[in-house]
Short mmCIF file of C-alpha atoms in Angstrom, two decimals:
data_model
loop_
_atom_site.label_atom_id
_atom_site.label_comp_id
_atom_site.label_asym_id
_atom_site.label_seq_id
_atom_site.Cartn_x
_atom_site.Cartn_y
_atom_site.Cartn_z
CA UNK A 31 94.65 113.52 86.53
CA UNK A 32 95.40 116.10 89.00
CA UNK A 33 96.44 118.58 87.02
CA UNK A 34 92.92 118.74 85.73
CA UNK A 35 91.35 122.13 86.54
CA UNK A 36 87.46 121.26 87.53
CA UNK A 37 86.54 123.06 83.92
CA UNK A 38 88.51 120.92 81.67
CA UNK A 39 87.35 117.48 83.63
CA UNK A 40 86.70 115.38 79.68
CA UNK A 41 83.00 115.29 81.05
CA UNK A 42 82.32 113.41 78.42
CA UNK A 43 84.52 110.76 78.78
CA UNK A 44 82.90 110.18 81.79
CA UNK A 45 79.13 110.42 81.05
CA UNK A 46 79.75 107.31 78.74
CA UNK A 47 81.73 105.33 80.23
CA UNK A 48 81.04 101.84 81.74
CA UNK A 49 82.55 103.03 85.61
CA UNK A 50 83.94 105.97 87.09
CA UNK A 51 87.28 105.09 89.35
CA UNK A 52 88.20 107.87 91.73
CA UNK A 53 91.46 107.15 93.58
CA UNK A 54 90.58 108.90 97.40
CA UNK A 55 93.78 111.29 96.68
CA UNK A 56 91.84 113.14 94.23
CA UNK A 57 89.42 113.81 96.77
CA UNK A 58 91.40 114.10 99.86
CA UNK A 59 93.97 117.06 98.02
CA UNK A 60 92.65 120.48 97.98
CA UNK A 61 93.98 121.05 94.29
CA UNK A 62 92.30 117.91 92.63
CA UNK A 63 89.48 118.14 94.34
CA UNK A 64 87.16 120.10 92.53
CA UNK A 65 88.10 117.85 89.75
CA UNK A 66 87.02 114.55 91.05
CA UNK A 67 83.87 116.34 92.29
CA UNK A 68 83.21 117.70 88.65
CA UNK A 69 83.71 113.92 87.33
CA UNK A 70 81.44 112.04 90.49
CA UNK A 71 78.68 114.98 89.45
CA UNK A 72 79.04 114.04 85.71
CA UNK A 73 79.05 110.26 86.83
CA UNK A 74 76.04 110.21 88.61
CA UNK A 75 73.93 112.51 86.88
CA UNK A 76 74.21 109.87 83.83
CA UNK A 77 74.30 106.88 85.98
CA UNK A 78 77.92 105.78 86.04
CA UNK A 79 78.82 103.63 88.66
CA UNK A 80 81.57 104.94 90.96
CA UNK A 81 83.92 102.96 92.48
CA UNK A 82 86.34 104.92 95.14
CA UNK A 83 89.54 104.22 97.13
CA UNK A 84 89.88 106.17 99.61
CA UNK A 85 93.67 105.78 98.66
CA UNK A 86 95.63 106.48 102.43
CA UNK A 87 94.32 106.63 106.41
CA UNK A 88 96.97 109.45 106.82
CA UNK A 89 94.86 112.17 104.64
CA UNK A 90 91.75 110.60 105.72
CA UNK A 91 92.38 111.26 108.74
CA UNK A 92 93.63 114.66 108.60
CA UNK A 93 90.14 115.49 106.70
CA UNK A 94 87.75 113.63 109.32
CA UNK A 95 85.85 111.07 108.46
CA UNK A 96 82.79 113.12 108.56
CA UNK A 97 84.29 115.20 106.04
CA UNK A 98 85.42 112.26 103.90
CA UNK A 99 81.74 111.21 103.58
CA UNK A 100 80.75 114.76 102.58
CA UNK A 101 83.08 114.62 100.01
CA UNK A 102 82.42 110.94 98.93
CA UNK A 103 78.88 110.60 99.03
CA UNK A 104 77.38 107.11 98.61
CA UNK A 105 79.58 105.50 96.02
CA UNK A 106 79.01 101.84 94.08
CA UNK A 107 82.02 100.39 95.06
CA UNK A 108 84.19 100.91 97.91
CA UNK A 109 87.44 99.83 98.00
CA UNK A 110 89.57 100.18 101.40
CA UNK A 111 92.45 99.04 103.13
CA UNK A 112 92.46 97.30 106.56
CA UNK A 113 93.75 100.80 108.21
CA UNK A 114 91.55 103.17 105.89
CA UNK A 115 88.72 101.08 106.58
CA UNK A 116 89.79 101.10 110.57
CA UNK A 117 90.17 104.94 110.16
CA UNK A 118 86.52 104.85 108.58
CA UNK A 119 84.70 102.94 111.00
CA UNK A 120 86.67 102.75 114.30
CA UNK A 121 86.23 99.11 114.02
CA UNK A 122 89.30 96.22 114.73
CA UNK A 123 88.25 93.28 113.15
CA UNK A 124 87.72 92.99 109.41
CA UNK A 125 84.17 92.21 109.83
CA UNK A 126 83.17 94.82 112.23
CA UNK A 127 84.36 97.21 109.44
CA UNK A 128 82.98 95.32 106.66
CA UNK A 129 79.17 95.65 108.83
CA UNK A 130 79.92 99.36 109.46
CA UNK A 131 80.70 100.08 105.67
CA UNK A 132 77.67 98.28 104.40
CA UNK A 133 75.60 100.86 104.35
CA UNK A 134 77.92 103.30 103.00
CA UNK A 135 78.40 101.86 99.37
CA UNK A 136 76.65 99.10 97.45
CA UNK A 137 79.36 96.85 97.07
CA UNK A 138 82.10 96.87 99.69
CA UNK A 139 85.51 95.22 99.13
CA UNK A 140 88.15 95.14 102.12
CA UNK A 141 91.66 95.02 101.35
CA UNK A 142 93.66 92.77 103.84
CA UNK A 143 97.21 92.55 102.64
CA UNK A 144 98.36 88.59 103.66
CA UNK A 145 95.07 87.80 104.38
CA UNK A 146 93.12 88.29 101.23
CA UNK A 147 90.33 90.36 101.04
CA UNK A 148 86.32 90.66 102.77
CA UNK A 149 83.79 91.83 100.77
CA UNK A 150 79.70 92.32 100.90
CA UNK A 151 77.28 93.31 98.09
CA UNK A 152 73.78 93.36 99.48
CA UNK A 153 73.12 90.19 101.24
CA UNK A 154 76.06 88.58 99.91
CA UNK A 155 79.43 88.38 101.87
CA UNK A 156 82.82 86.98 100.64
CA UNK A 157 86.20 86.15 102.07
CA UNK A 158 89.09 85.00 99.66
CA UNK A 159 92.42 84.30 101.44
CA UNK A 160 95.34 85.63 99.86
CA UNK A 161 97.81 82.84 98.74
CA UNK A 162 100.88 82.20 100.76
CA UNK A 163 103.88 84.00 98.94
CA UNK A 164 107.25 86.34 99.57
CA UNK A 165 106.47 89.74 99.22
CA UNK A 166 108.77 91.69 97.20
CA UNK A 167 107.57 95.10 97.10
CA UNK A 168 103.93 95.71 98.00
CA UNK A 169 103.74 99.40 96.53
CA UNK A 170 100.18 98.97 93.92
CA UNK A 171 99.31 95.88 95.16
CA UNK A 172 96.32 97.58 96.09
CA UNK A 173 95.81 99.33 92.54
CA UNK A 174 96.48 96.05 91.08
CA UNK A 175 94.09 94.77 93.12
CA UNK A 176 91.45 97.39 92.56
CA UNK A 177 91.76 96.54 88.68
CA UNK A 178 91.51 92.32 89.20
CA UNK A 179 88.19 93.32 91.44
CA UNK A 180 86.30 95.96 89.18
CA UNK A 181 87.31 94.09 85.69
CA UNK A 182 85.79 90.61 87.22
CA UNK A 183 82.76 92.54 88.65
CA UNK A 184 81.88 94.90 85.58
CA UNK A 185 81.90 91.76 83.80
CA UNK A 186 79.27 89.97 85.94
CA UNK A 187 81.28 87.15 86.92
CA UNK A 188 80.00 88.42 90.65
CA UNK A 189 81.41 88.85 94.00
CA UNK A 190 83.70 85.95 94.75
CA UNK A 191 84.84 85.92 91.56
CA UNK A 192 85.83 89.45 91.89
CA UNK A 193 87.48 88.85 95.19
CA UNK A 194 89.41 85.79 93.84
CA UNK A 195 90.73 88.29 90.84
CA UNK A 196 91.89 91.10 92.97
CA UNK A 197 93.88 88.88 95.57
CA UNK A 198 95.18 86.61 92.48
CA UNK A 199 96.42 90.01 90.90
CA UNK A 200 97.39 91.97 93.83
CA UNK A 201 99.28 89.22 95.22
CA UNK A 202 101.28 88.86 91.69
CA UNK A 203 102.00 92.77 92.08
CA UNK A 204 103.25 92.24 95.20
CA UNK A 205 105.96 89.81 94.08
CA UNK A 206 107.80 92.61 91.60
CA UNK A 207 110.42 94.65 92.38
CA UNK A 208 110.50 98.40 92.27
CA UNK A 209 110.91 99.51 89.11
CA UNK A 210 113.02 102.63 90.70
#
């Protein structure tokens, strides 16, 4: 939440629980960042996994990638878009970034609107093509598919499986309307 003043962070919440998602806003605004730092520090000093979007290449690249790092450490999961991932690297092609961002988080999931998603965890690489649909409204797609990815993975059902559940779900978001 970030309204969240670093000192009332529900630390505990977060030293039990099962995975620590930090949408990138958190991190990339001045007034929720101490926040999302105060929960990543709880997270990893009781081994949570941390899973991170680094949410929009706009504020990314206001902060500098350098500084984004700083910031982001070496999280589990990392979940970018083509153009925050293109921001991150300086790479074109979706597996340039996808080599680049190997090494920056354990398991590395690349957001690709129509065409699905690339995605690497340790020696392991898979693509998963979006399916051909019309596109209503793509705002949360991306959340949507965030949740489809980290539900599948958390419960073991590994990588491609994953992939397959974040395109299947944030393709379905993508085909709602606005709800304003």
């Amino acid at each position: 939440n970030a309204c969240w003043r670093a000192d009332e962070v529900p630390l505990d919440l977060v030293a039990g629980a099962e995975l620590l998602h930090v949408v990138g806003y958190g991190l990339l605004d001045e007034g929720s960042r101490p926040a999302a730092l105060a929960a990543m520090t709880c997270a990893r000093s009781h081994g949570v996994p941390i899973s991170l979007d680094p949410s929009s290449h706009g504020p990314l690249a206001r902060l500098s990638v350098a500084g984004f790092w700083d910031l982001a450490g070496r999280p589990d999961i990392l979940l970018p878009n083509r153009d925050e991932a293109r921001t991150l690297t300086g790479c074109n092609t979706a597996e340039e970034m996808l080599a680049a961002l190997r090494g920056r988080a354990g398991v590395v999931a690349i957001k690709l609107d129509r065409e699905g998603c690339i995605a690497a965890a340790g020696d392991e690489v898979a693509r998963v093509p979006a399916p051909a649909t019309q596109i209503v409204n793509a705002t949360g797609a991306g959340d949507a598919f965030n949740a489809g990815f980290l539900a599948t993975w958390l419960a073991g059902a590994g990588l491609a499986a994953a992939c397959r559940a974040g395109v299947r779900l944030g393709t379905f978001a993508a085909t709602l309307a606005s709800s304003r």
